[in-house]
Amino acid sequence: MINKVITITELASLTGKSRPTLYKYWTNYSENKKGDIPFSIIKLFDLVNKDNASKKEIVNYCKSTFSKVNVDMDIQEIINLLTDNKDKVDLKAIKKAIKEVIKNG
């Protein structure tokens, strides 16, 4: 069990990650070694760590983050990073850079 309301087995099912992978991420998260943990998992663990987080809230986060049909997880992670940090990054410059990469192959 990760907290009072959800187990690692449930999180594995909701995220599509294996239990050993989630245990490794949880250990690193707990030791503040977040460098190799996907951003979406860090946000999940932040939610799980909240004292008043409900199971419904955790499940809803997982469904909205990890159940994207036909969306690669790297793309979803980039979307999450941009959404959460839109006031800290130059979205026009990023958009221009992506278009340039696509144009030049």
Coordinates of C-alpha atoms in Angstrom, one line a residue:
M1 CA 0.0 0.0 0.0
I2 CA 1.3 3.5 -0.9
N3 CA -1.1 5.3 1.3
K4 CA -4.4 4.8 3.2
V5 CA -6.6 4.9 0.1
I6 CA -4.7 3.2 -2.8
T7 CA -2.3 0.3 -3.3
I8 CA 0.6 0.0 -5.6
T9 CA -1.2 -2.8 -7.5
E10 CA -4.1 -0.4 -8.2
L11 CA -1.7 2.3 -9.3
A12 CA 0.1 -0.1 -11.6
S13 CA -3.2 -0.9 -13.2
L14 CA -4.2 2.7 -13.6
T15 CA -0.8 3.9 -14.9
G16 CA 0.2 1.0 -17.1
K17 CA 3.5 0.7 -15.2
S18 CA 4.7 -2.4 -13.5
R19 CA 4.7 -2.7 -9.7
P20 CA 8.5 -3.0 -9.5
T21 CA 8.8 0.2 -11.6
L22 CA 6.4 2.0 -9.4
Y23 CA 8.2 0.8 -6.2
K24 CA 11.5 2.0 -7.7
Y25 CA 9.9 5.4 -8.6
W26 CA 8.3 5.6 -5.1
T27 CA 11.6 4.9 -3.4
N28 CA 13.4 7.5 -5.4
Y29 CA 10.5 10.0 -4.9
S30 CA 10.7 9.4 -1.1
E31 CA 14.4 10.1 -1.2
N32 CA 13.9 13.2 -3.3
K33 CA 15.8 11.6 -6.3
K34 CA 13.3 12.6 -8.9
G35 CA 15.6 13.0 -11.9
D36 CA 14.6 9.7 -13.5
I37 CA 10.9 9.7 -12.6
P38 CA 8.5 10.8 -15.4
F39 CA 6.8 14.1 -14.6
S40 CA 3.4 12.5 -14.7
I41 CA 4.4 10.0 -12.0
I42 CA 5.9 12.8 -9.8
K43 CA 2.6 14.6 -10.0
L44 CA 0.7 11.4 -9.2
F45 CA 2.9 10.8 -6.1
D46 CA 2.5 14.5 -5.1
L47 CA -1.3 13.8 -5.2
V48 CA -1.0 10.5 -3.3
N49 CA 1.1 12.2 -0.7
K50 CA -1.5 14.8 0.1
D51 CA -3.1 14.1 3.5
N52 CA -6.6 14.6 2.2
A53 CA -6.3 13.0 -1.2
S54 CA -9.3 10.8 -2.0
K55 CA -9.1 7.6 -4.0
K56 CA -11.6 9.1 -6.5
E57 CA -9.2 12.1 -7.0
I58 CA -6.2 9.8 -7.6
V59 CA -8.2 7.5 -10.0
N60 CA -9.5 10.6 -11.9
Y61 CA -5.9 11.9 -12.3
C62 CA -4.7 8.6 -13.5
K63 CA -7.5 8.2 -16.0
S64 CA -7.0 11.7 -17.4
T65 CA -3.2 11.3 -17.5
F66 CA -2.5 7.7 -18.4
S67 CA -5.5 6.6 -20.3
K68 CA -5.0 8.8 -23.4
V69 CA -5.9 6.7 -26.4
N70 CA -3.3 6.8 -29.1
V71 CA -1.2 9.4 -27.3
D72 CA 2.4 8.5 -26.7
M73 CA 3.4 9.0 -23.0
D74 CA 6.3 11.2 -23.9
I75 CA 3.9 13.5 -25.8
Q76 CA 1.5 13.5 -22.8
E77 CA 4.4 14.4 -20.5
I78 CA 5.4 17.3 -22.7
I79 CA 1.8 18.5 -22.7
N80 CA 1.7 18.3 -18.9
L81 CA 5.0 20.2 -18.5
L82 CA 3.9 22.9 -20.9
T83 CA 0.4 23.2 -19.3
D84 CA 1.9 23.3 -15.8
N85 CA 4.6 25.8 -16.7
K86 CA 3.0 27.9 -19.4
D87 CA 3.9 31.1 -17.5
K88 CA 7.5 30.1 -17.3
V89 CA 8.3 29.1 -20.9
D90 CA 8.1 30.9 -24.3
L91 CA 5.4 28.9 -26.0
K92 CA 5.7 30.8 -29.2
A93 CA 9.4 30.0 -29.4
I94 CA 8.7 26.3 -28.7
K95 CA 6.0 26.2 -31.3
K96 CA 8.4 27.9 -33.9
A97 CA 11.2 25.4 -33.0
I98 CA 8.9 22.4 -33.5
K99 CA 7.7 23.8 -36.8
E100 CA 11.3 24.3 -37.9
V101 CA 12.2 20.7 -37.0
I102 CA 9.2 19.4 -38.9
K103 CA 10.0 21.6 -41.9
N104 CA 13.7 20.5 -42.1
G105 CA 12.9 16.9 -41.4

